[in-house]
């Protein structure tokens, strides 16, 4: 099996939460007539949890923030999630304990339109589901990514709001991610219709120019990333100036460093874009500093960032 096929698979013993109860993951099924399956009308989150072997603890990263974002996003699709972010967080920890995970995991919750009939218009019905699968780090620090600017453009707020993390809208970034892979690159970067940079396929993007961090603003059709907010916090603590502003494609090539960040990709350095080397082609010093703080923080090894983490086993 190649690594793409292996990634994100669950063990036989895993549990999911579906329609109000825990069920074995292999029994967690929905009807093929479900609106979200037919029309992509779900909002989801990707959440990581990190295992700390010294403490024998699994720490879920920014759990409340993820559920707060999900509840706000569901509202855009006119789904009001009645459970509080706190309650959903507790259910998530309970599920991880039921699965017995003592390793790094990736959690996928989704609120989705659950009516079973043909027709675009939304009913009131919606459901909540989640599952978790073991998932190690995306890539090592030593291996910066080779990226391409995709020929696909980023969807705009007035088409499908990218900030809403709508399941159906992920065809957009999948097209870019797949195009990159088919052409021998690691990841695709998407431009907006006006040619400005939006984000990577499933990650936010940062440039480093003369020691300053720059990322694209929320109005440039990006997901308001939680890792992006972690980077801001780390940059502030390290005294690295940062700003949010639009950028052109050529600014990517002219940067000293580029990195992408997101729950899945964590913080990953970019070594080249469209075959143009970025800096010296290695993960740059500013990226390295931010990565070091981030990876310590998420595993519970830096007390300063303990408030980012929800422990699963020792409550
Ligand atoms: C399109 C897109 N942009 C950015 C991100 C990064 O967001 P976060 O850091 O909240 O995972 C994600 C991933 O979740 C994403 O899907």
PDB file of C-alpha atoms and ligand atoms in Angstrom:
ATOM      1  CA  UNK A   1       0.000   0.000   0.000  1.00  0.00           C
ATOM      2  CA  UNK A   2       1.430   3.445  -0.804  1.00  0.00           C
ATOM      3  CA  UNK A   3       1.610   6.086   1.979  1.00  0.00           C
ATOM      4  CA  UNK A   4      -1.323   8.080   0.541  1.00  0.00           C
ATOM      5  CA  UNK A   5      -3.603   5.053   0.833  1.00  0.00           C
ATOM      6  CA  UNK A   6      -2.366   4.129   4.305  1.00  0.00           C
ATOM      7  CA  UNK A   7      -2.765   7.564   5.847  1.00  0.00           C
ATOM      8  CA  UNK A   8      -5.837   8.143   7.969  1.00  0.00           C
ATOM      9  CA  UNK A   9      -7.041   4.527   8.272  1.00  0.00           C
ATOM     10  CA  UNK A  10      -8.785   3.474  11.480  1.00  0.00           C
ATOM     11  CA  UNK A  11      -8.279   0.234  13.467  1.00  0.00           C
ATOM     12  CA  UNK A  12     -11.150  -2.281  13.678  1.00  0.00           C
ATOM     13  CA  UNK A  13     -11.694  -1.391  17.332  1.00  0.00           C
ATOM     14  CA  UNK A  14     -12.362   2.326  16.747  1.00  0.00           C
ATOM     15  CA  UNK A  15     -15.586   4.043  17.780  1.00  0.00           C
ATOM     16  CA  UNK A  16     -17.447   6.895  16.121  1.00  0.00           C
ATOM     17  CA  UNK A  17     -20.174   9.206  17.411  1.00  0.00           C
ATOM     18  CA  UNK A  18     -23.191   9.280  15.110  1.00  0.00           C
ATOM     19  CA  UNK A  19     -26.708  10.623  15.576  1.00  0.00           C
ATOM     20  CA  UNK A  20     -26.419  10.974  19.324  1.00  0.00           C
ATOM     21  CA  UNK A  21     -24.551   7.819  20.285  1.00  0.00           C
ATOM     22  CA  UNK A  22     -21.230   6.022  20.168  1.00  0.00           C
ATOM     23  CA  UNK A  23     -21.107   3.148  17.673  1.00  0.00           C
ATOM     24  CA  UNK A  24     -18.264   0.977  16.356  1.00  0.00           C
ATOM     25  CA  UNK A  25     -16.720   2.980  13.502  1.00  0.00           C
ATOM     26  CA  UNK A  26     -17.263   0.205  10.955  1.00  0.00           C
ATOM     27  CA  UNK A  27     -21.013   0.321  11.758  1.00  0.00           C
ATOM     28  CA  UNK A  28     -21.276   4.132  11.490  1.00  0.00           C
ATOM     29  CA  UNK A  29     -23.221   4.474   8.228  1.00  0.00           C
ATOM     30  CA  UNK A  30     -25.543   7.077   6.732  1.00  0.00           C
ATOM     31  CA  UNK A  31     -28.103   6.732   3.929  1.00  0.00           C
ATOM     32  CA  UNK A  32     -27.048   7.401   0.340  1.00  0.00           C
ATOM     33  CA  UNK A  33     -30.034   9.813   0.214  1.00  0.00           C
ATOM     34  CA  UNK A  34     -28.537  12.089   2.895  1.00  0.00           C
ATOM     35  CA  UNK A  35     -28.489  15.716   1.726  1.00  0.00           C
ATOM     36  CA  UNK A  36     -24.864  16.196   2.819  1.00  0.00           C
ATOM     37  CA  UNK A  37     -23.796  13.197   0.738  1.00  0.00           C
ATOM     38  CA  UNK A  38     -25.732  14.318  -2.334  1.00  0.00           C
ATOM     39  CA  UNK A  39     -24.908  18.047  -2.120  1.00  0.00           C
ATOM     40  CA  UNK A  40     -21.874  18.468   0.158  1.00  0.00           C
ATOM     41  CA  UNK A  41     -23.866  20.350   2.797  1.00  0.00           C
ATOM     42  CA  UNK A  42     -21.789  19.687   5.886  1.00  0.00           C
ATOM     43  CA  UNK A  43     -19.364  21.767   7.913  1.00  0.00           C
ATOM     44  CA  UNK A  44     -16.442  19.976   9.413  1.00  0.00           C
ATOM     45  CA  UNK A  45     -13.316  20.345  11.478  1.00  0.00           C
ATOM     46  CA  UNK A  46      -9.945  18.651  11.493  1.00  0.00           C
ATOM     47  CA  UNK A  47      -8.472  18.470  14.973  1.00  0.00           C
ATOM     48  CA  UNK A  48      -5.195  16.948  16.091  1.00  0.00           C
ATOM     49  CA  UNK A  49      -4.311  15.332  19.366  1.00  0.00           C
ATOM     50  CA  UNK A  50      -0.700  14.646  20.370  1.00  0.00           C
ATOM     51  CA  UNK A  51       0.607  11.853  22.574  1.00  0.00           C
ATOM     52  CA  UNK A  52       3.163  12.659  25.249  1.00  0.00           C
ATOM     53  CA  UNK A  53       4.786   9.363  26.273  1.00  0.00           C
ATOM     54  CA  UNK A  54       6.467  10.785  29.409  1.00  0.00           C
ATOM     55  CA  UNK A  55       3.062  11.837  30.801  1.00  0.00           C
ATOM     56  CA  UNK A  56       1.195   8.993  29.087  1.00  0.00           C
ATOM     57  CA  UNK A  57      -1.266  11.644  27.986  1.00  0.00           C
ATOM     58  CA  UNK A  58      -3.038  12.595  24.781  1.00  0.00           C
ATOM     59  CA  UNK A  59      -3.449  16.368  24.398  1.00  0.00           C
ATOM     60  CA  UNK A  60      -6.106  17.695  22.038  1.00  0.00           C
ATOM     61  CA  UNK A  61      -4.974  20.941  20.444  1.00  0.00           C
ATOM     62  CA  UNK A  62      -7.288  23.982  20.579  1.00  0.00           C
ATOM     63  CA  UNK A  63     -10.349  21.796  21.051  1.00  0.00           C
ATOM     64  CA  UNK A  64     -12.764  24.511  22.188  1.00  0.00           C
ATOM     65  CA  UNK A  65     -11.565  26.843  19.411  1.00  0.00           C
ATOM     66  CA  UNK A  66     -12.334  24.178  16.793  1.00  0.00           C
ATOM     67  CA  UNK A  67     -15.856  23.613  18.096  1.00  0.00           C
ATOM     68  CA  UNK A  68     -16.478  27.334  18.413  1.00  0.00           C
ATOM     69  CA  UNK A  69     -15.462  27.762  14.759  1.00  0.00           C
ATOM     70  CA  UNK A  70     -17.628  24.815  13.749  1.00  0.00           C
ATOM     71  CA  UNK A  71     -20.688  26.195  15.538  1.00  0.00           C
ATOM     72  CA  UNK A  72     -20.181  29.584  13.873  1.00  0.00           C
ATOM     73  CA  UNK A  73     -19.709  27.948  10.467  1.00  0.00           C
ATOM     74  CA  UNK A  74     -22.779  25.737  10.853  1.00  0.00           C
ATOM     75  CA  UNK A  75     -24.749  28.948  11.401  1.00  0.00           C
ATOM     76  CA  UNK A  76     -23.695  30.116   7.891  1.00  0.00           C
ATOM     77  CA  UNK A  77     -25.450  26.988   6.549  1.00  0.00           C
ATOM     78  CA  UNK A  78     -28.427  27.724   8.834  1.00  0.00           C
ATOM     79  CA  UNK A  79     -27.714  24.788  11.128  1.00  0.00           C
ATOM     80  CA  UNK A  80     -27.869  25.762  14.797  1.00  0.00           C
ATOM     81  CA  UNK A  81     -25.804  23.301  16.826  1.00  0.00           C
ATOM     82  CA  UNK A  82     -27.537  23.065  20.180  1.00  0.00           C
ATOM     83  CA  UNK A  83     -24.645  21.358  22.006  1.00  0.00           C
ATOM     84  CA  UNK A  84     -22.098  23.783  23.463  1.00  0.00           C
ATOM     85  CA  UNK A  85     -18.466  23.721  22.354  1.00  0.00           C
ATOM     86  CA  UNK A  86     -17.637  22.437  25.864  1.00  0.00           C
ATOM     87  CA  UNK A  87     -20.074  19.539  25.526  1.00  0.00           C
ATOM     88  CA  UNK A  88     -18.725  18.579  22.081  1.00  0.00           C
ATOM     89  CA  UNK A  89     -15.196  18.755  23.505  1.00  0.00           C
ATOM     90  CA  UNK A  90     -16.137  16.356  26.307  1.00  0.00           C
ATOM     91  CA  UNK A  91     -17.722  13.934  23.810  1.00  0.00           C
ATOM     92  CA  UNK A  92     -14.519  14.052  21.759  1.00  0.00           C
ATOM     93  CA  UNK A  93     -12.347  13.104  24.728  1.00  0.00           C
ATOM     94  CA  UNK A  94     -14.771  10.333  25.637  1.00  0.00           C
ATOM     95  CA  UNK A  95     -14.557   8.957  22.098  1.00  0.00           C
ATOM     96  CA  UNK A  96     -10.740   8.939  22.153  1.00  0.00           C
ATOM     97  CA  UNK A  97     -10.830   7.062  25.471  1.00  0.00           C
ATOM     98  CA  UNK A  98     -13.339   4.557  24.047  1.00  0.00           C
ATOM     99  CA  UNK A  99     -10.993   3.985  21.101  1.00  0.00           C
ATOM    100  CA  UNK A 100      -8.138   3.465  23.574  1.00  0.00           C
ATOM    101  CA  UNK A 101      -5.827   5.775  21.621  1.00  0.00           C
ATOM    102  CA  UNK A 102      -2.470   6.460  23.253  1.00  0.00           C
ATOM    103  CA  UNK A 103      -0.847   7.894  20.137  1.00  0.00           C
ATOM    104  CA  UNK A 104      -1.171  10.933  17.847  1.00  0.00           C
ATOM    105  CA  UNK A 105      -4.683  11.114  16.391  1.00  0.00           C
ATOM    106  CA  UNK A 106      -6.679  13.178  13.945  1.00  0.00           C
ATOM    107  CA  UNK A 107     -10.321  13.896  14.777  1.00  0.00           C
ATOM    108  CA  UNK A 108     -12.949  14.625  12.155  1.00  0.00           C
ATOM    109  CA  UNK A 109     -16.256  16.059  13.439  1.00  0.00           C
ATOM    110  CA  UNK A 110     -18.962  17.177  11.036  1.00  0.00           C
ATOM    111  CA  UNK A 111     -22.395  18.777  11.334  1.00  0.00           C
ATOM    112  CA  UNK A 112     -24.404  17.889   8.263  1.00  0.00           C
ATOM    113  CA  UNK A 113     -27.762  18.288   6.583  1.00  0.00           C
ATOM    114  CA  UNK A 114     -29.411  14.955   7.243  1.00  0.00           C
ATOM    115  CA  UNK A 115     -32.714  15.112   5.328  1.00  0.00           C
ATOM    116  CA  UNK A 116     -33.147  12.130   3.029  1.00  0.00           C
ATOM    117  CA  UNK A 117     -34.776  13.392  -0.114  1.00  0.00           C
ATOM    118  CA  UNK A 118     -33.967  14.944  -3.473  1.00  0.00           C
ATOM    119  CA  UNK A 119     -33.999  18.738  -3.499  1.00  0.00           C
ATOM    120  CA  UNK A 120     -31.523  21.525  -2.928  1.00  0.00           C
ATOM    121  CA  UNK A 121     -33.496  23.512  -0.388  1.00  0.00           C
ATOM    122  CA  UNK A 122     -32.511  22.923   3.197  1.00  0.00           C
ATOM    123  CA  UNK A 123     -34.743  21.262   5.761  1.00  0.00           C
ATOM    124  CA  UNK A 124     -34.336  21.877   9.460  1.00  0.00           C
ATOM    125  CA  UNK A 125     -32.786  18.431   9.969  1.00  0.00           C
ATOM    126  CA  UNK A 126     -29.142  18.183  10.780  1.00  0.00           C
ATOM    127  CA  UNK A 127     -26.953  15.738  12.638  1.00  0.00           C
ATOM    128  CA  UNK A 128     -23.497  15.650  14.188  1.00  0.00           C
ATOM    129  CA  UNK A 129     -20.913  12.915  13.732  1.00  0.00           C
ATOM    130  CA  UNK A 130     -17.265  12.416  14.538  1.00  0.00           C
ATOM    131  CA  UNK A 131     -14.518   9.816  14.386  1.00  0.00           C
ATOM    132  CA  UNK A 132     -10.804   9.760  15.065  1.00  0.00           C
ATOM    133  CA  UNK A 133      -7.933   7.951  13.384  1.00  0.00           C
ATOM    134  CA  UNK A 134      -4.278   7.525  14.335  1.00  0.00           C
ATOM    135  CA  UNK A 135      -2.130  10.036  12.440  1.00  0.00           C
ATOM    136  CA  UNK A 136       1.511  10.929  12.870  1.00  0.00           C
ATOM    137  CA  UNK A 137       3.283  14.047  11.698  1.00  0.00           C
ATOM    138  CA  UNK A 138       2.757  15.308   8.165  1.00  0.00           C
ATOM    139  CA  UNK A 139       6.405  15.572   7.191  1.00  0.00           C
ATOM    140  CA  UNK A 140       9.635  15.993   9.023  1.00  0.00           C
ATOM    141  CA  UNK A 141      11.293  19.350   9.524  1.00  0.00           C
ATOM    142  CA  UNK A 142      14.220  18.238   7.403  1.00  0.00           C
ATOM    143  CA  UNK A 143      12.205  17.863   4.240  1.00  0.00           C
ATOM    144  CA  UNK A 144      10.836  21.162   2.916  1.00  0.00           C
ATOM    145  CA  UNK A 145       7.960  20.948   0.446  1.00  0.00           C
ATOM    146  CA  UNK A 146       8.059  21.493  -3.284  1.00  0.00           C
ATOM    147  CA  UNK A 147       4.925  23.418  -4.214  1.00  0.00           C
ATOM    148  CA  UNK A 148       3.255  24.630  -7.378  1.00  0.00           C
ATOM    149  CA  UNK A 149       0.818  27.426  -8.021  1.00  0.00           C
ATOM    150  CA  UNK A 150      -2.300  25.613  -9.111  1.00  0.00           C
ATOM    151  CA  UNK A 151      -4.152  26.334 -12.327  1.00  0.00           C
ATOM    152  CA  UNK A 152      -7.357  26.183 -10.246  1.00  0.00           C
ATOM    153  CA  UNK A 153      -8.570  29.385  -8.578  1.00  0.00           C
ATOM    154  CA  UNK A 154      -9.748  29.639  -4.971  1.00  0.00           C
ATOM    155  CA  UNK A 155     -13.516  29.800  -4.469  1.00  0.00           C
ATOM    156  CA  UNK A 156     -14.785  33.196  -3.374  1.00  0.00           C
ATOM    157  CA  UNK A 157     -16.882  34.210  -0.410  1.00  0.00           C
ATOM    158  CA  UNK A 158     -19.865  34.901  -2.651  1.00  0.00           C
ATOM    159  CA  UNK A 159     -19.673  31.451  -4.248  1.00  0.00           C
ATOM    160  CA  UNK A 160     -19.047  29.170  -1.263  1.00  0.00           C
ATOM    161  CA  UNK A 161     -17.607  30.972   1.778  1.00  0.00           C
ATOM    162  CA  UNK A 162     -14.127  29.452   2.278  1.00  0.00           C
ATOM    163  CA  UNK A 163     -14.215  30.462   5.944  1.00  0.00           C
ATOM    164  CA  UNK A 164     -17.170  28.126   6.463  1.00  0.00           C
ATOM    165  CA  UNK A 165     -15.240  24.867   5.952  1.00  0.00           C
ATOM    166  CA  UNK A 166     -18.134  23.422   3.938  1.00  0.00           C
ATOM    167  CA  UNK A 167     -17.524  19.796   2.960  1.00  0.00           C
ATOM    168  CA  UNK A 168     -18.633  20.268  -0.682  1.00  0.00           C
ATOM    169  CA  UNK A 169     -16.254  23.186  -1.151  1.00  0.00           C
ATOM    170  CA  UNK A 170     -13.278  20.889  -0.615  1.00  0.00           C
ATOM    171  CA  UNK A 171     -13.533  19.796  -4.232  1.00  0.00           C
ATOM    172  CA  UNK A 172     -11.829  23.137  -4.902  1.00  0.00           C
ATOM    173  CA  UNK A 173      -8.712  22.411  -2.833  1.00  0.00           C
ATOM    174  CA  UNK A 174      -8.772  18.727  -3.810  1.00  0.00           C
ATOM    175  CA  UNK A 175      -8.453  19.748  -7.462  1.00  0.00           C
ATOM    176  CA  UNK A 176      -5.382  21.799  -6.580  1.00  0.00           C
ATOM    177  CA  UNK A 177      -3.864  19.168  -4.272  1.00  0.00           C
ATOM    178  CA  UNK A 178      -4.366  16.447  -6.819  1.00  0.00           C
ATOM    179  CA  UNK A 179      -2.994  18.543  -9.665  1.00  0.00           C
ATOM    180  CA  UNK A 180       0.139  19.130  -7.581  1.00  0.00           C
ATOM    181  CA  UNK A 181       0.578  15.440  -6.842  1.00  0.00           C
ATOM    182  CA  UNK A 182      -0.011  14.402 -10.466  1.00  0.00           C
ATOM    183  CA  UNK A 183       2.687  16.870 -11.536  1.00  0.00           C
ATOM    184  CA  UNK A 184       5.244  15.619  -9.026  1.00  0.00           C
ATOM    185  CA  UNK A 185       4.852  18.368  -6.397  1.00  0.00           C
ATOM    186  CA  UNK A 186       3.974  18.009  -2.717  1.00  0.00           C
ATOM    187  CA  UNK A 187       1.313  20.697  -2.462  1.00  0.00           C
ATOM    188  CA  UNK A 188      -0.683  23.177  -4.528  1.00  0.00           C
ATOM    189  CA  UNK A 189      -1.084  26.893  -3.795  1.00  0.00           C
ATOM    190  CA  UNK A 190      -4.222  28.694  -4.913  1.00  0.00           C
ATOM    191  CA  UNK A 191      -4.619  32.187  -6.307  1.00  0.00           C
ATOM    192  CA  UNK A 192      -7.812  34.229  -6.132  1.00  0.00           C
ATOM    193  CA  UNK A 193      -9.671  35.175  -9.307  1.00  0.00           C
ATOM    194  CA  UNK A 194      -7.834  38.559  -9.274  1.00  0.00           C
ATOM    195  CA  UNK A 195      -4.448  36.793  -9.224  1.00  0.00           C
ATOM    196  CA  UNK A 196      -3.594  37.518  -5.587  1.00  0.00           C
ATOM    197  CA  UNK A 197      -2.471  34.643  -3.364  1.00  0.00           C
ATOM    198  CA  UNK A 198      -5.124  32.945  -1.257  1.00  0.00           C
ATOM    199  CA  UNK A 199      -3.770  29.888   0.572  1.00  0.00           C
ATOM    200  CA  UNK A 200      -2.425  26.386   0.066  1.00  0.00           C
ATOM    201  CA  UNK A 201      -4.721  23.426  -0.580  1.00  0.00           C
ATOM    202  CA  UNK A 202      -5.917  22.941   2.987  1.00  0.00           C
ATOM    203  CA  UNK A 203      -3.369  25.151   4.736  1.00  0.00           C
ATOM    204  CA  UNK A 204      -2.674  28.831   5.299  1.00  0.00           C
ATOM    205  CA  UNK A 205       0.484  30.359   3.894  1.00  0.00           C
ATOM    206  CA  UNK A 206       3.155  32.563   5.468  1.00  0.00           C
ATOM    207  CA  UNK A 207       6.087  34.366   3.873  1.00  0.00           C
ATOM    208  CA  UNK A 208       9.173  35.688   5.615  1.00  0.00           C
ATOM    209  CA  UNK A 209      10.713  38.832   4.154  1.00  0.00           C
ATOM    210  CA  UNK A 210      13.523  40.659   5.951  1.00  0.00           C
ATOM    211  CA  UNK A 211      12.570  39.023   9.245  1.00  0.00           C
ATOM    212  CA  UNK A 212       8.862  39.975   8.933  1.00  0.00           C
ATOM    213  CA  UNK A 213       6.093  37.394   8.762  1.00  0.00           C
ATOM    214  CA  UNK A 214       3.353  38.024   6.222  1.00  0.00           C
ATOM    215  CA  UNK A 215       0.183  36.032   5.695  1.00  0.00           C
ATOM    216  CA  UNK A 216      -2.853  36.546   3.503  1.00  0.00           C
ATOM    217  CA  UNK A 217      -5.795  38.315   5.177  1.00  0.00           C
ATOM    218  CA  UNK A 218      -9.159  36.755   6.026  1.00  0.00           C
ATOM    219  CA  UNK A 219     -10.837  38.615   3.147  1.00  0.00           C
ATOM    220  CA  UNK A 220      -8.615  36.854   0.586  1.00  0.00           C
ATOM    221  CA  UNK A 221     -10.752  33.702   0.680  1.00  0.00           C
ATOM    222  CA  UNK A 222      -8.830  31.789   3.292  1.00  0.00           C
ATOM    223  CA  UNK A 223     -10.000  29.586   6.109  1.00  0.00           C
ATOM    224  CA  UNK A 224      -9.425  31.476   9.343  1.00  0.00           C
ATOM    225  CA  UNK A 225      -6.930  28.886  10.484  1.00  0.00           C
ATOM    226  CA  UNK A 226      -6.420  27.911  14.085  1.00  0.00           C
ATOM    227  CA  UNK A 227      -2.775  26.998  13.415  1.00  0.00           C
ATOM    228  CA  UNK A 228      -2.431  30.421  11.763  1.00  0.00           C
ATOM    229  CA  UNK A 229      -3.610  31.965  15.054  1.00  0.00           C
ATOM    230  CA  UNK A 230      -1.045  29.797  16.928  1.00  0.00           C
ATOM    231  CA  UNK A 231       1.670  31.173  14.622  1.00  0.00           C
ATOM    232  CA  UNK A 232       0.583  34.735  15.444  1.00  0.00           C
ATOM    233  CA  UNK A 233       0.809  33.953  19.156  1.00  0.00           C
ATOM    234  CA  UNK A 234       4.255  32.360  18.834  1.00  0.00           C
ATOM    235  CA  UNK A 235       5.505  35.230  16.643  1.00  0.00           C
ATOM    236  CA  UNK A 236       4.325  37.714  19.252  1.00  0.00           C
ATOM    237  CA  UNK A 237       6.102  35.797  22.025  1.00  0.00           C
ATOM    238  CA  UNK A 238       9.308  35.561  19.965  1.00  0.00           C
ATOM    239  CA  UNK A 239       9.171  39.248  19.040  1.00  0.00           C
ATOM    240  CA  UNK A 240       8.807  38.516  15.314  1.00  0.00           C
ATOM    241  CA  UNK A 241       6.742  41.226  13.584  1.00  0.00           C
ATOM    242  CA  UNK A 242       3.818  39.909  11.551  1.00  0.00           C
ATOM    243  CA  UNK A 243       1.182  41.340   9.292  1.00  0.00           C
ATOM    244  CA  UNK A 244      -1.858  40.230   7.307  1.00  0.00           C
ATOM    245  CA  UNK A 245      -2.007  41.639   3.796  1.00  0.00           C
ATOM    246  CA  UNK A 246      -2.638  40.612   0.212  1.00  0.00           C
ATOM    247  CA  UNK A 247       0.301  39.367  -1.828  1.00  0.00           C
ATOM    248  CA  UNK A 248       1.083  38.755  -5.486  1.00  0.00           C
ATOM    249  CA  UNK A 249       2.248  35.459  -6.922  1.00  0.00           C
ATOM    250  CA  UNK A 250       5.749  36.801  -7.630  1.00  0.00           C
ATOM    251  CA  UNK A 251       6.182  37.771  -3.971  1.00  0.00           C
ATOM    252  CA  UNK A 252       6.128  34.044  -3.204  1.00  0.00           C
ATOM    253  CA  UNK A 253       9.194  33.506  -5.384  1.00  0.00           C
ATOM    254  CA  UNK A 254      11.030  36.549  -3.975  1.00  0.00           C
ATOM    255  CA  UNK A 255      10.601  35.602  -0.299  1.00  0.00           C
ATOM    256  CA  UNK A 256      13.387  34.572   2.060  1.00  0.00           C
ATOM    257  CA  UNK A 257      11.218  31.803   3.510  1.00  0.00           C
ATOM    258  CA  UNK A 258       7.761  30.352   2.946  1.00  0.00           C
ATOM    259  CA  UNK A 259       5.854  27.955   5.158  1.00  0.00           C
ATOM    260  CA  UNK A 260       2.365  26.529   5.167  1.00  0.00           C
ATOM    261  CA  UNK A 261       0.385  25.688   8.262  1.00  0.00           C
ATOM    262  CA  UNK A 262      -2.755  23.867   9.242  1.00  0.00           C
ATOM    263  CA  UNK A 263      -3.975  21.103  11.485  1.00  0.00           C
ATOM    264  CA  UNK A 264      -3.032  18.418   8.965  1.00  0.00           C
ATOM    265  CA  UNK A 265       0.228  19.910   7.683  1.00  0.00           C
ATOM    266  CA  UNK A 266       1.185  21.413  11.070  1.00  0.00           C
ATOM    267  CA  UNK A 267       3.968  23.905  10.213  1.00  0.00           C
ATOM    268  CA  UNK A 268       5.902  22.827   7.127  1.00  0.00           C
ATOM    269  CA  UNK A 269       8.678  24.710   5.366  1.00  0.00           C
ATOM    270  CA  UNK A 270       8.511  25.227   1.602  1.00  0.00           C
ATOM    271  CA  UNK A 271      11.745  24.635  -0.339  1.00  0.00           C
ATOM    272  CA  UNK A 272      10.553  25.610  -3.812  1.00  0.00           C
ATOM    273  CA  UNK A 273       7.564  27.022  -5.671  1.00  0.00           C
ATOM    274  CA  UNK A 274       7.135  26.390  -9.390  1.00  0.00           C
ATOM    275  CA  UNK A 275      10.735  25.105  -9.440  1.00  0.00           C
ATOM    276  CA  UNK A 276      12.081  28.377  -8.039  1.00  0.00           C
ATOM    277  CA  UNK A 277      14.135  27.739  -4.931  1.00  0.00           C
ATOM    278  CA  UNK A 278      12.977  29.638  -1.846  1.00  0.00           C
ATOM    279  CA  UNK A 279      15.927  30.990   0.152  1.00  0.00           C
ATOM    280  CA  UNK A 280      18.564  28.263   0.240  1.00  0.00           C
ATOM    281  CA  UNK A 281      15.937  25.589  -0.407  1.00  0.00           C
ATOM    282  CA  UNK A 282      15.930  24.436   3.228  1.00  0.00           C
ATOM    283  CA  UNK A 283      13.475  25.200   6.004  1.00  0.00           C
ATOM    284  CA  UNK A 284      14.482  28.754   6.973  1.00  0.00           C
ATOM    285  CA  UNK A 285      15.620  30.025  10.399  1.00  0.00           C
ATOM    286  CA  UNK A 286      12.416  31.936  11.238  1.00  0.00           C
ATOM    287  CA  UNK A 287      10.287  28.936  10.236  1.00  0.00           C
ATOM    288  CA  UNK A 288      12.550  26.694  12.326  1.00  0.00           C
ATOM    289  CA  UNK A 289      12.144  28.858  15.413  1.00  0.00           C
ATOM    290  CA  UNK A 290       8.361  28.899  15.087  1.00  0.00           C
ATOM    291  CA  UNK A 291       8.253  25.148  14.434  1.00  0.00           C
ATOM    292  CA  UNK A 292      10.342  24.437  17.539  1.00  0.00           C
ATOM    293  CA  UNK A 293       7.995  26.348  19.808  1.00  0.00           C
ATOM    294  CA  UNK A 294       4.919  24.880  18.110  1.00  0.00           C
ATOM    295  CA  UNK A 295       5.976  21.225  18.304  1.00  0.00           C
ATOM    296  CA  UNK A 296       6.970  21.594  21.964  1.00  0.00           C
ATOM    297  CA  UNK A 297       3.720  23.350  22.778  1.00  0.00           C
ATOM    298  CA  UNK A 298       1.390  20.828  21.133  1.00  0.00           C
ATOM    299  CA  UNK A 299       2.954  17.883  22.968  1.00  0.00           C
ATOM    300  CA  UNK A 300       2.582  19.607  26.332  1.00  0.00           C
ATOM    301  CA  UNK A 301       6.296  20.295  26.754  1.00  0.00           C
ATOM    302  CA  UNK A 302       6.012  24.063  27.149  1.00  0.00           C
ATOM    303  CA  UNK A 303       3.982  25.187  30.184  1.00  0.00           C
ATOM    304  CA  UNK A 304       3.434  28.600  28.607  1.00  0.00           C
ATOM    305  CA  UNK A 305       1.080  27.057  26.055  1.00  0.00           C
ATOM    306  CA  UNK A 306      -0.721  24.574  28.345  1.00  0.00           C
ATOM    307  CA  UNK A 307      -3.963  26.493  27.756  1.00  0.00           C
ATOM    308  CA  UNK A 308      -3.877  25.319  24.111  1.00  0.00           C
ATOM    309  CA  UNK A 309      -4.359  21.724  25.235  1.00  0.00           C
ATOM    310  CA  UNK A 310      -7.141  19.511  26.567  1.00  0.00           C
ATOM    311  CA  UNK A 311      -5.855  16.329  28.259  1.00  0.00           C
ATOM    312  CA  UNK A 312      -7.843  13.202  27.388  1.00  0.00           C
ATOM    313  CA  UNK A 313      -6.813  10.597  29.973  1.00  0.00           C
ATOM    314  CA  UNK A 314      -5.924  12.407  33.216  1.00  0.00           C
ATOM    315  CA  UNK A 315      -8.711  14.924  33.667  1.00  0.00           C
TER     316      UNK A 315
HETATM  317  C1  LIG B   1      -8.698  25.389   3.225  1.00  0.00           C
HETATM  318  C2  LIG B   1      -7.960  25.364   4.510  1.00  0.00           C
HETATM  319  N1  LIG B   1      -7.166  26.396   4.834  1.00  0.00           N
HETATM  320  C3  LIG B   1      -6.476  26.422   5.990  1.00  0.00           C
HETATM  321  C4  LIG B   1      -6.546  25.381   6.880  1.00  0.00           C
HETATM  322  C5  LIG B   1      -5.805  25.458   8.181  1.00  0.00           C
HETATM  323  O1  LIG B   1      -6.700  25.635   9.242  1.00  0.00           O
HETATM  324  P1  LIG B   1      -6.444  25.070  10.682  1.00  0.00           P
HETATM  325  O2  LIG B   1      -5.133  25.604  11.127  1.00  0.00           O
HETATM  326  O3  LIG B   1      -7.565  25.585  11.502  1.00  0.00           O
HETATM  327  O4  LIG B   1      -6.428  23.600  10.587  1.00  0.00           O
HETATM  328  C6  LIG B   1      -7.339  24.286   6.578  1.00  0.00           C
HETATM  329  C7  LIG B   1      -7.391  23.120   7.445  1.00  0.00           C
HETATM  330  O5  LIG B   1      -7.997  22.781   8.252  1.00  0.00           O
HETATM  331  C8  LIG B   1      -8.083  24.286   5.377  1.00  0.00           C
HETATM  332  O6  LIG B   1      -8.874  23.263   5.067  1.00  0.00           O
END
